């Protein structure tokens, strides 16, 4: 069994099991949040899950949640455009790009905040100063329509996706829209070279914007293989009766935190902190496994029927590399698949 490790911005590797023992925790000001009356949340959280969180928050605190939901890269693009125009609209930002969260935190764009349960989040999934904290962990797998592809024929490694027998059968997301895919493409290109994606293009892989679109393509049978996609969609589809098999590649699986940050200079700072605090509460963190996703907290179980993180062979992610090379990765990917 291997413990989850990430290569983080400083270039060091930290085990997912490592959690700070004594941490001062901040509390949101409920009265001030209620006075503000609303919170604006920019998020890449899957639509239905995000809506559930918003409704739970509104029911508990009486504070309205306005959601702008899109892919992680699109969320960041809008946030940065507004920040550059000195029009901060978001109170809370949830993406799936730890490298960008670290960069923006270093630039002073977030309010350091360590809410209750901060100590239950692995050190590798949060900023030590509280600039960001993981909302959930994203597992990127290969998944297939098991009724259209026998288990013996399914790809079991990342390199297997290049096999000509899978030509015209695969679909994947666009790293310019989905920041989870930026991590996957960036690391695959770093380790395997861009020739890997040239060969995928030659294998007639379809590119779509979002993980929801990948799921829809697989469910409709328009494509048979999700070539590196967010596995919570596969879990949800199985619950709905679709014949989907998740494959944890034998050469490793990507496990990527979704960082949440309180935005500096936002219109509703107290409501932003209250929603950040709520995000890692028991009720929200229990919701993720119920939805087929992984909680960010070490005291929560994995989704039903899924392995614990410690039992997954995990690919290390060089977030320092992604901070520097992210725009180049997007540009090169688009040149290959345009």
C-alpha positions as YAML, in Angstrom:
chain: A
units: angstrom
residues:
- id: 1
  name: UNK
  ca: [0.00, 0.00, 0.00]
- id: 2
  name: UNK
  ca: [1.21, 3.46, -0.88]
- id: 3
  name: UNK
  ca: [0.33, 6.63, 0.93]
- id: 4
  name: UNK
  ca: [-0.78, 9.57, -1.17]
- id: 5
  name: UNK
  ca: [1.97, 12.08, -1.84]
- id: 6
  name: UNK
  ca: [1.94, 15.30, -3.76]
- id: 7
  name: UNK
  ca: [4.90, 17.26, -5.05]
- id: 8
  name: UNK
  ca: [3.83, 20.69, -3.93]
- id: 9
  name: UNK
  ca: [4.96, 24.16, -4.88]
- id: 10
  name: UNK
  ca: [8.12, 24.12, -2.80]
- id: 11
  name: UNK
  ca: [9.22, 20.95, -4.50]
- id: 12
  name: UNK
  ca: [8.95, 18.74, -1.42]
- id: 13
  name: UNK
  ca: [6.82, 15.63, -1.02]
- id: 14
  name: UNK
  ca: [4.36, 15.31, 1.84]
- id: 15
  name: UNK
  ca: [2.31, 12.26, 2.78]
- id: 16
  name: UNK
  ca: [-1.46, 12.58, 2.77]
- id: 17
  name: UNK
  ca: [-1.46, 11.04, 6.22]
- id: 18
  name: UNK
  ca: [0.54, 13.93, 7.66]
- id: 19
  name: UNK
  ca: [-1.77, 16.30, 9.50]
- id: 20
  name: UNK
  ca: [-0.80, 19.18, 11.73]
- id: 21
  name: UNK
  ca: [-1.47, 18.26, 15.35]
- id: 22
  name: UNK
  ca: [-1.96, 21.66, 16.92]
- id: 23
  name: UNK
  ca: [-3.42, 24.42, 14.79]
- id: 24
  name: UNK
  ca: [-5.19, 27.59, 15.84]
- id: 25
  name: UNK
  ca: [-8.59, 27.64, 14.19]
- id: 26
  name: UNK
  ca: [-10.57, 30.69, 13.12]
- id: 27
  name: UNK
  ca: [-14.32, 31.14, 13.45]
- id: 28
  name: UNK
  ca: [-16.60, 32.89, 11.01]
- id: 29
  name: UNK
  ca: [-18.73, 35.75, 12.36]
- id: 30
  name: UNK
  ca: [-22.27, 34.42, 11.93]
- id: 31
  name: UNK
  ca: [-24.01, 37.68, 12.88]
- id: 32
  name: UNK
  ca: [-21.91, 39.66, 10.38]
- id: 33
  name: UNK
  ca: [-22.52, 37.04, 7.67]
- id: 34
  name: UNK
  ca: [-26.28, 37.20, 8.24]
- id: 35
  name: UNK
  ca: [-26.14, 40.98, 8.00]
- id: 36
  name: UNK
  ca: [-24.41, 40.71, 4.62]
- id: 37
  name: UNK
  ca: [-27.21, 38.37, 3.58]
- id: 38
  name: UNK
  ca: [-25.53, 36.54, 0.71]
- id: 39
  name: UNK
  ca: [-22.33, 34.93, -0.47]
- id: 40
  name: UNK
  ca: [-21.09, 34.69, -4.06]
- id: 41
  name: UNK
  ca: [-19.41, 31.36, -4.75]
- id: 42
  name: UNK
  ca: [-17.35, 30.70, -7.88]
- id: 43
  name: UNK
  ca: [-16.96, 26.94, -8.10]
- id: 44
  name: UNK
  ca: [-16.09, 23.97, -10.29]
- id: 45
  name: UNK
  ca: [-17.91, 21.60, -7.90]
- id: 46
  name: UNK
  ca: [-20.15, 19.21, -9.89]
- id: 47
  name: UNK
  ca: [-23.44, 20.99, -10.49]
- id: 48
  name: UNK
  ca: [-25.80, 18.85, -8.42]
- id: 49
  name: UNK
  ca: [-23.39, 18.59, -5.50]
- id: 50
  name: UNK
  ca: [-22.76, 22.34, -5.55]
- id: 51
  name: UNK
  ca: [-26.48, 23.03, -5.52]
- id: 52
  name: UNK
  ca: [-26.99, 20.66, -2.59]
- id: 53
  name: UNK
  ca: [-24.25, 22.41, -0.60]
- id: 54
  name: UNK
  ca: [-25.81, 25.80, -1.35]
- id: 55
  name: UNK
  ca: [-29.28, 24.68, -0.25]
- id: 56
  name: UNK
  ca: [-27.92, 23.10, 2.93]
- id: 57
  name: UNK
  ca: [-26.05, 26.32, 3.75]
- id: 58
  name: UNK
  ca: [-29.09, 28.53, 3.08]
- id: 59
  name: UNK
  ca: [-31.31, 26.29, 5.22]
- id: 60
  name: UNK
  ca: [-28.85, 26.29, 8.12]
- id: 61
  name: UNK
  ca: [-27.82, 29.95, 8.16]
- id: 62
  name: UNK
  ca: [-30.43, 31.88, 6.19]
- id: 63
  name: UNK
  ca: [-27.70, 33.39, 4.00]
- id: 64
  name: UNK
  ca: [-28.35, 33.28, 0.23]
- id: 65
  name: UNK
  ca: [-25.78, 31.59, -2.03]
- id: 66
  name: UNK
  ca: [-25.22, 32.91, -5.55]
- id: 67
  name: UNK
  ca: [-23.30, 30.35, -7.61]
- id: 68
  name: UNK
  ca: [-21.25, 30.82, -10.73]
- id: 69
  name: UNK
  ca: [-20.39, 27.29, -11.79]
- id: 70
  name: UNK
  ca: [-18.04, 26.30, -14.61]
- id: 71
  name: UNK
  ca: [-14.87, 24.32, -15.25]
- id: 72
  name: UNK
  ca: [-11.91, 25.04, -13.00]
- id: 73
  name: UNK
  ca: [-9.85, 26.81, -15.67]
- id: 74
  name: UNK
  ca: [-12.85, 28.88, -16.77]
- id: 75
  name: UNK
  ca: [-13.55, 29.85, -13.14]
- id: 76
  name: UNK
  ca: [-9.98, 31.05, -12.69]
- id: 77
  name: UNK
  ca: [-10.05, 32.95, -15.97]
- id: 78
  name: UNK
  ca: [-13.19, 34.87, -14.97]
- id: 79
  name: UNK
  ca: [-11.88, 35.54, -11.46]
- id: 80
  name: UNK
  ca: [-8.58, 36.91, -12.76]
- id: 81
  name: UNK
  ca: [-10.27, 39.08, -15.38]
- id: 82
  name: UNK
  ca: [-12.46, 40.63, -12.70]
- id: 83
  name: UNK
  ca: [-9.52, 41.10, -10.34]
- id: 84
  name: UNK
  ca: [-7.49, 42.83, -13.04]
- id: 85
  name: UNK
  ca: [-10.45, 45.15, -13.69]
- id: 86
  name: UNK
  ca: [-10.62, 45.80, -9.91]
- id: 87
  name: UNK
  ca: [-14.14, 44.33, -9.80]
- id: 88
  name: UNK
  ca: [-14.03, 41.55, -7.23]
- id: 89
  name: UNK
  ca: [-17.37, 39.74, -7.28]
- id: 90
  name: UNK
  ca: [-16.57, 36.33, -5.76]
- id: 91
  name: UNK
  ca: [-16.48, 35.90, -1.99]
- id: 92
  name: UNK
  ca: [-15.35, 32.28, -2.15]
- id: 93
  name: UNK
  ca: [-13.40, 30.50, -4.89]
- id: 94
  name: UNK
  ca: [-13.36, 26.70, -5.33]
- id: 95
  name: UNK
  ca: [-11.38, 25.27, -8.24]
- id: 96
  name: UNK
  ca: [-9.41, 22.10, -8.90]
- id: 97
  name: UNK
  ca: [-6.05, 23.74, -9.47]
- id: 98
  name: UNK
  ca: [-3.77, 23.62, -6.40]
- id: 99
  name: UNK
  ca: [-0.91, 25.17, -8.37]
- id: 100
  name: UNK
  ca: [-2.99, 28.24, -9.23]
- id: 101
  name: UNK
  ca: [-4.34, 28.48, -5.67]
- id: 102
  name: UNK
  ca: [-0.80, 28.49, -4.30]
- id: 103
  name: UNK
  ca: [0.25, 31.14, -6.82]
- id: 104
  name: UNK
  ca: [-2.69, 33.43, -6.08]
- id: 105
  name: UNK
  ca: [-2.18, 32.95, -2.36]
- id: 106
  name: UNK
  ca: [1.43, 34.03, -2.70]
- id: 107
  name: UNK
  ca: [0.21, 37.13, -4.55]
- id: 108
  name: UNK
  ca: [-1.98, 38.09, -1.60]
- id: 109
  name: UNK
  ca: [-5.32, 37.56, -3.34]
- id: 110
  name: UNK
  ca: [-6.80, 35.42, -0.57]
- id: 111
  name: UNK
  ca: [-7.64, 35.96, 3.10]
- id: 112
  name: UNK
  ca: [-5.82, 33.46, 5.34]
- id: 113
  name: UNK
  ca: [-8.52, 31.47, 7.14]
- id: 114
  name: UNK
  ca: [-8.26, 28.25, 9.15]
- id: 115
  name: UNK
  ca: [-11.81, 27.15, 9.93]
- id: 116
  name: UNK
  ca: [-12.98, 24.47, 12.33]
- id: 117
  name: UNK
  ca: [-11.78, 21.03, 11.11]
- id: 118
  name: UNK
  ca: [-8.74, 22.59, 9.41]
- id: 119
  name: UNK
  ca: [-6.65, 20.10, 11.40]
- id: 120
  name: UNK
  ca: [-8.52, 17.17, 9.80]
- id: 121
  name: UNK
  ca: [-7.37, 18.09, 6.30]
- id: 122
  name: UNK
  ca: [-4.03, 16.58, 5.20]
- id: 123
  name: UNK
  ca: [-1.14, 19.03, 5.08]
- id: 124
  name: UNK
  ca: [-0.69, 18.24, 1.38]
- id: 125
  name: UNK
  ca: [-4.27, 19.34, 0.64]
- id: 126
  name: UNK
  ca: [-4.15, 22.79, 2.26]
- id: 127
  name: UNK
  ca: [-1.96, 25.85, 2.60]
- id: 128
  name: UNK
  ca: [-0.23, 26.03, 5.97]
- id: 129
  name: UNK
  ca: [-1.23, 29.70, 6.30]
- id: 130
  name: UNK
  ca: [-4.86, 29.07, 5.38]
- id: 131
  name: UNK
  ca: [-4.79, 30.62, 1.89]
- id: 132
  name: UNK
  ca: [-6.59, 27.55, 0.59]
- id: 133
  name: UNK
  ca: [-8.01, 24.32, 1.92]
- id: 134
  name: UNK
  ca: [-9.25, 21.31, -0.03]
- id: 135
  name: UNK
  ca: [-13.00, 20.96, -0.37]
- id: 136
  name: UNK
  ca: [-12.70, 17.40, -1.74]
- id: 137
  name: UNK
  ca: [-10.21, 15.06, -3.42]
- id: 138
  name: UNK
  ca: [-10.64, 14.33, -7.12]
- id: 139
  name: UNK
  ca: [-9.75, 10.88, -8.40]
- id: 140
  name: UNK
  ca: [-8.90, 10.80, -12.11]
- id: 141
  name: UNK
  ca: [-9.34, 7.33, -13.57]
- id: 142
  name: UNK
  ca: [-10.07, 5.56, -16.82]
- id: 143
  name: UNK
  ca: [-13.63, 4.29, -17.01]
- id: 144
  name: UNK
  ca: [-15.44, 2.30, -19.69]
- id: 145
  name: UNK
  ca: [-18.86, 1.09, -20.79]
- id: 146
  name: UNK
  ca: [-18.55, -2.46, -19.54]
- id: 147
  name: UNK
  ca: [-21.39, -3.73, -21.76]
- id: 148
  name: UNK
  ca: [-19.55, -2.53, -24.86]
- id: 149
  name: UNK
  ca: [-16.01, -3.45, -23.80]
- id: 150
  name: UNK
  ca: [-15.22, -6.75, -22.05]
- id: 151
  name: UNK
  ca: [-12.92, -6.42, -19.05]
- id: 152
  name: UNK
  ca: [-10.16, -8.34, -20.83]
- id: 153
  name: UNK
  ca: [-10.09, -5.75, -23.63]
- id: 154
  name: UNK
  ca: [-10.20, -2.61, -21.46]
- id: 155
  name: UNK
  ca: [-7.09, -0.38, -21.18]
- id: 156
  name: UNK
  ca: [-5.35, -0.83, -17.82]
- id: 157
  name: UNK
  ca: [-2.53, 1.74, -18.18]
- id: 158
  name: UNK
  ca: [-2.19, 5.27, -19.53]
- id: 159
  name: UNK
  ca: [0.05, 4.02, -22.34]
- id: 160
  name: UNK
  ca: [-2.55, 1.42, -23.35]
- id: 161
  name: UNK
  ca: [-4.80, 4.29, -24.53]
- id: 162
  name: UNK
  ca: [-2.45, 4.68, -27.51]
- id: 163
  name: UNK
  ca: [-3.28, 1.22, -28.84]
- id: 164
  name: UNK
  ca: [-4.87, 1.50, -32.33]
- id: 165
  name: UNK
  ca: [-7.62, -0.92, -31.27]
- id: 166
  name: UNK
  ca: [-9.11, 1.95, -29.25]
- id: 167
  name: UNK
  ca: [-9.22, 4.33, -32.22]
- id: 168
  name: UNK
  ca: [-12.43, 6.35, -32.25]
- id: 169
  name: UNK
  ca: [-13.57, 4.98, -28.89]
- id: 170
  name: UNK
  ca: [-12.16, 7.55, -26.44]
- id: 171
  name: UNK
  ca: [-13.19, 10.90, -25.00]
- id: 172
  name: UNK
  ca: [-11.35, 13.31, -22.68]
- id: 173
  name: UNK
  ca: [-11.65, 16.85, -21.35]
- id: 174
  name: UNK
  ca: [-9.91, 20.06, -22.41]
- id: 175
  name: UNK
  ca: [-7.27, 21.48, -20.00]
- id: 176
  name: UNK
  ca: [-8.18, 25.01, -21.09]
- id: 177
  name: UNK
  ca: [-11.61, 24.48, -19.52]
- id: 178
  name: UNK
  ca: [-11.06, 21.86, -16.81]
- id: 179
  name: UNK
  ca: [-8.17, 22.47, -14.43]
- id: 180
  name: UNK
  ca: [-8.15, 18.84, -13.32]
- id: 181
  name: UNK
  ca: [-7.19, 17.94, -16.87]
- id: 182
  name: UNK
  ca: [-4.48, 20.60, -16.83]
- id: 183
  name: UNK
  ca: [-2.79, 18.62, -14.07]
- id: 184
  name: UNK
  ca: [-3.15, 15.32, -15.94]
- id: 185
  name: UNK
  ca: [-1.99, 16.67, -19.30]
- id: 186
  name: UNK
  ca: [0.84, 18.66, -17.76]
- id: 187
  name: UNK
  ca: [2.24, 15.68, -15.88]
- id: 188
  name: UNK
  ca: [1.73, 13.18, -18.69]
- id: 189
  name: UNK
  ca: [3.47, 15.53, -21.12]
- id: 190
  name: UNK
  ca: [6.30, 16.13, -18.63]
- id: 191
  name: UNK
  ca: [6.88, 12.41, -18.09]
- id: 192
  name: UNK
  ca: [5.97, 10.98, -21.51]
- id: 193
  name: UNK
  ca: [6.59, 13.90, -23.89]
- id: 194
  name: UNK
  ca: [4.10, 15.62, -26.19]
- id: 195
  name: UNK
  ca: [4.38, 12.70, -28.58]
- id: 196
  name: UNK
  ca: [1.95, 10.94, -26.24]
- id: 197
  name: UNK
  ca: [-0.80, 13.42, -27.10]
- id: 198
  name: UNK
  ca: [0.14, 13.42, -30.78]
- id: 199
  name: UNK
  ca: [-0.54, 9.68, -30.75]
- id: 200
  name: UNK
  ca: [-3.83, 10.15, -28.88]
- id: 201
  name: UNK
  ca: [-4.90, 12.62, -31.57]
- id: 202
  name: UNK
  ca: [-4.00, 10.07, -34.24]
- id: 203
  name: UNK
  ca: [-6.19, 7.61, -32.30]
- id: 204
  name: UNK
  ca: [-9.15, 9.91, -32.98]
- id: 205
  name: UNK
  ca: [-9.81, 10.81, -29.34]
- id: 206
  name: UNK
  ca: [-12.70, 13.24, -28.85]
- id: 207
  name: UNK
  ca: [-12.09, 16.42, -26.82]
- id: 208
  name: UNK
  ca: [-14.97, 17.95, -24.83]
- id: 209
  name: UNK
  ca: [-15.00, 20.73, -22.27]
- id: 210
  name: UNK
  ca: [-16.26, 19.14, -19.08]
- id: 211
  name: UNK
  ca: [-16.33, 15.90, -17.10]
- id: 212
  name: UNK
  ca: [-20.12, 16.02, -17.30]
- id: 213
  name: UNK
  ca: [-19.84, 15.91, -21.09]
- id: 214
  name: UNK
  ca: [-17.48, 12.94, -20.85]
- id: 215
  name: UNK
  ca: [-20.03, 11.17, -18.69]
- id: 216
  name: UNK
  ca: [-22.84, 11.97, -21.12]
- id: 217
  name: UNK
  ca: [-20.84, 10.67, -24.09]
- id: 218
  name: UNK
  ca: [-20.14, 7.40, -22.29]
- id: 219
  name: UNK
  ca: [-23.74, 6.96, -21.12]
- id: 220
  name: UNK
  ca: [-25.07, 7.53, -24.64]
- id: 221
  name: UNK
  ca: [-22.55, 5.07, -26.04]
- id: 222
  name: UNK
  ca: [-21.10, 7.66, -28.43]
- id: 223
  name: UNK
  ca: [-17.72, 6.85, -26.92]
- id: 224
  name: UNK
  ca: [-16.75, 3.81, -24.85]
- id: 225
  name: UNK
  ca: [-13.62, 4.91, -22.93]
- id: 226
  name: UNK
  ca: [-13.24, 7.94, -20.65]
- id: 227
  name: UNK
  ca: [-9.51, 8.50, -21.06]
- id: 228
  name: UNK
  ca: [-8.70, 10.13, -17.74]
- id: 229
  name: UNK
  ca: [-11.82, 11.66, -16.20]
- id: 230
  name: UNK
  ca: [-13.29, 12.55, -12.82]
- id: 231
  name: UNK
  ca: [-14.42, 9.26, -11.30]
- id: 232
  name: UNK
  ca: [-17.25, 10.67, -9.18]
- id: 233
  name: UNK
  ca: [-19.26, 10.94, -12.41]
- id: 234
  name: UNK
  ca: [-18.64, 7.25, -13.11]
- id: 235
  name: UNK
  ca: [-19.77, 6.39, -9.55]
- id: 236
  name: UNK
  ca: [-22.93, 8.46, -9.97]
- id: 237
  name: UNK
  ca: [-23.67, 6.84, -13.33]
- id: 238
  name: UNK
  ca: [-23.30, 3.36, -11.81]
- id: 239
  name: UNK
  ca: [-25.77, 4.30, -9.07]
- id: 240
  name: UNK
  ca: [-28.19, 5.30, -11.81]
- id: 241
  name: UNK
  ca: [-27.88, 1.85, -13.37]
- id: 242
  name: UNK
  ca: [-25.41, 2.51, -16.17]
- id: 243
  name: UNK
  ca: [-22.88, -0.28, -16.91]
- id: 244
  name: UNK
  ca: [-19.68, 1.59, -16.06]
- id: 245
  name: UNK
  ca: [-16.40, 0.06, -14.88]
- id: 246
  name: UNK
  ca: [-13.77, 2.19, -13.16]
- id: 247
  name: UNK
  ca: [-10.15, 1.32, -13.94]
- id: 248
  name: UNK
  ca: [-7.39, 2.48, -11.60]
- id: 249
  name: UNK
  ca: [-4.40, 2.39, -14.00]
- id: 250
  name: UNK
  ca: [-1.69, 0.03, -12.83]
- id: 251
  name: UNK
  ca: [0.90, 2.73, -13.53]
- id: 252
  name: UNK
  ca: [-0.84, 5.15, -11.18]
- id: 253
  name: UNK
  ca: [-3.90, 7.30, -10.60]
- id: 254
  name: UNK
  ca: [-4.11, 11.08, -10.22]
- id: 255
  name: UNK
  ca: [-5.53, 12.37, -6.92]
- id: 256
  name: UNK
  ca: [-6.00, 16.15, -7.01]
- id: 257
  name: UNK
  ca: [-7.38, 18.40, -4.24]
- id: 258
  name: UNK
  ca: [-10.03, 21.04, -5.00]
- id: 259
  name: UNK
  ca: [-8.83, 24.13, -3.12]
- id: 260
  name: UNK
  ca: [-11.27, 26.62, -1.60]
- id: 261
  name: UNK
  ca: [-10.15, 30.16, -0.80]
- id: 262
  name: UNK
  ca: [-11.71, 33.22, 0.82]
- id: 263
  name: UNK
  ca: [-11.24, 36.09, -1.63]
- id: 264
  name: UNK
  ca: [-9.54, 39.26, -0.39]
- id: 265
  name: UNK
  ca: [-11.51, 42.46, -0.90]
- id: 266
  name: UNK
  ca: [-14.78, 40.67, -1.67]
- id: 267
  name: UNK
  ca: [-18.23, 42.25, -1.14]
- id: 268
  name: UNK
  ca: [-19.32, 39.75, 1.54]
- id: 269
  name: UNK
  ca: [-16.19, 38.69, 3.44]
- id: 270
  name: UNK
  ca: [-17.94, 37.30, 6.50]
- id: 271
  name: UNK
  ca: [-20.38, 35.23, 4.47]
- id: 272
  name: UNK
  ca: [-17.41, 33.99, 2.44]
- id: 273
  name: UNK
  ca: [-15.71, 32.76, 5.61]
- id: 274
  name: UNK
  ca: [-18.93, 31.18, 6.85]
- id: 275
  name: UNK
  ca: [-19.31, 29.18, 3.63]
- id: 276
  name: UNK
  ca: [-15.62, 28.19, 3.77]
- id: 277
  name: UNK
  ca: [-16.17, 26.94, 7.32]
- id: 278
  name: UNK
  ca: [-19.30, 25.07, 6.24]
- id: 279
  name: UNK
  ca: [-17.42, 23.48, 3.33]
- id: 280
  name: UNK
  ca: [-15.34, 21.26, 5.63]
- id: 281
  name: UNK
  ca: [-18.10, 20.64, 8.18]
- id: 282
  name: UNK
  ca: [-19.31, 17.13, 8.97]
- id: 283
  name: UNK
  ca: [-22.50, 17.48, 6.92]
- id: 284
  name: UNK
  ca: [-20.75, 18.64, 3.73]
- id: 285
  name: UNK
  ca: [-17.79, 16.29, 4.00]
- id: 286
  name: UNK
  ca: [-20.16, 13.33, 4.51]
- id: 287
  name: UNK
  ca: [-21.99, 14.39, 1.36]
- id: 288
  name: UNK
  ca: [-19.03, 13.76, -0.94]
- id: 289
  name: UNK
  ca: [-18.72, 10.00, -0.32]
- id: 290
  name: UNK
  ca: [-22.49, 9.72, -0.66]
- id: 291
  name: UNK
  ca: [-22.13, 11.34, -4.10]
- id: 292
  name: UNK
  ca: [-19.32, 8.97, -5.12]
- id: 293
  name: UNK
  ca: [-16.51, 11.47, -4.44]
- id: 294
  name: UNK
  ca: [-13.73, 11.53, -1.85]
- id: 295
  name: UNK
  ca: [-13.91, 13.78, 1.19]
- id: 296
  name: UNK
  ca: [-10.95, 16.05, 1.90]
- id: 297
  name: UNK
  ca: [-10.95, 14.95, 5.53]
- id: 298
  name: UNK
  ca: [-8.96, 11.96, 6.75]
- id: 299
  name: UNK
  ca: [-11.70, 10.96, 9.22]
- id: 300
  name: UNK
  ca: [-14.28, 10.34, 6.48]
- id: 301
  name: UNK
  ca: [-14.70, 6.99, 4.67]
- id: 302
  name: UNK
  ca: [-14.21, 6.54, 0.91]
- id: 303
  name: UNK
  ca: [-17.26, 6.24, -1.35]
- id: 304
  name: UNK
  ca: [-19.07, 2.91, -1.14]
- id: 305
  name: UNK
  ca: [-17.35, 0.31, -3.28]
- id: 306
  name: UNK
  ca: [-14.25, 2.45, -3.80]
- id: 307
  name: UNK
  ca: [-10.77, 1.87, -2.34]
- id: 308
  name: UNK
  ca: [-9.34, 4.04, 0.41]
- id: 309
  name: UNK
  ca: [-6.81, 6.60, -0.79]
- id: 310
  name: UNK
  ca: [-4.01, 4.72, 0.96]
- id: 311
  name: UNK
  ca: [-4.77, 1.68, -1.21]
- id: 312
  name: UNK
  ca: [-4.50, 3.53, -4.52]
- id: 313
  name: UNK
  ca: [-1.21, 3.75, -6.40]
- id: 314
  name: UNK
  ca: [-0.91, 7.51, -6.82]
- id: 315
  name: UNK
  ca: [1.05, 9.52, -9.37]
- id: 316
  name: UNK
  ca: [3.01, 12.34, -7.75]
- id: 317
  name: UNK
  ca: [2.17, 15.81, -9.09]
- id: 318
  name: UNK
  ca: [4.82, 18.49, -9.53]
- id: 319
  name: UNK
  ca: [2.82, 21.62, -8.76]
- id: 320
  name: UNK
  ca: [5.92, 23.81, -9.04]
- id: 321
  name: UNK
  ca: [6.21, 22.68, -12.67]
- id: 322
  name: UNK
  ca: [2.51, 23.33, -13.31]
- id: 323
  name: UNK
  ca: [2.72, 26.84, -11.84]
- id: 324
  name: UNK
  ca: [5.37, 27.72, -14.38]
- id: 325
  name: UNK
  ca: [4.22, 25.68, -17.35]
- id: 326
  name: UNK
  ca: [0.40, 25.81, -17.13]
- id: 327
  name: UNK
  ca: [-0.13, 28.35, -19.94]
- id: 328
  name: UNK
  ca: [2.38, 26.56, -22.15]
- id: 329
  name: UNK
  ca: [0.63, 23.23, -21.52]
- id: 330
  name: UNK
  ca: [-2.73, 24.67, -22.58]
- id: 331
  name: UNK
  ca: [-1.25, 26.28, -25.69]
- id: 332
  name: UNK
  ca: [0.55, 23.14, -26.81]
- id: 333
  name: UNK
  ca: [-2.50, 20.96, -26.20]
- id: 334
  name: UNK
  ca: [-4.65, 23.29, -28.28]
- id: 335
  name: UNK
  ca: [-2.09, 23.28, -31.09]
- id: 336
  name: UNK
  ca: [-2.22, 19.48, -31.21]
- id: 337
  name: UNK
  ca: [-6.01, 19.14, -31.07]
- id: 338
  name: UNK
  ca: [-7.23, 22.25, -32.89]
...
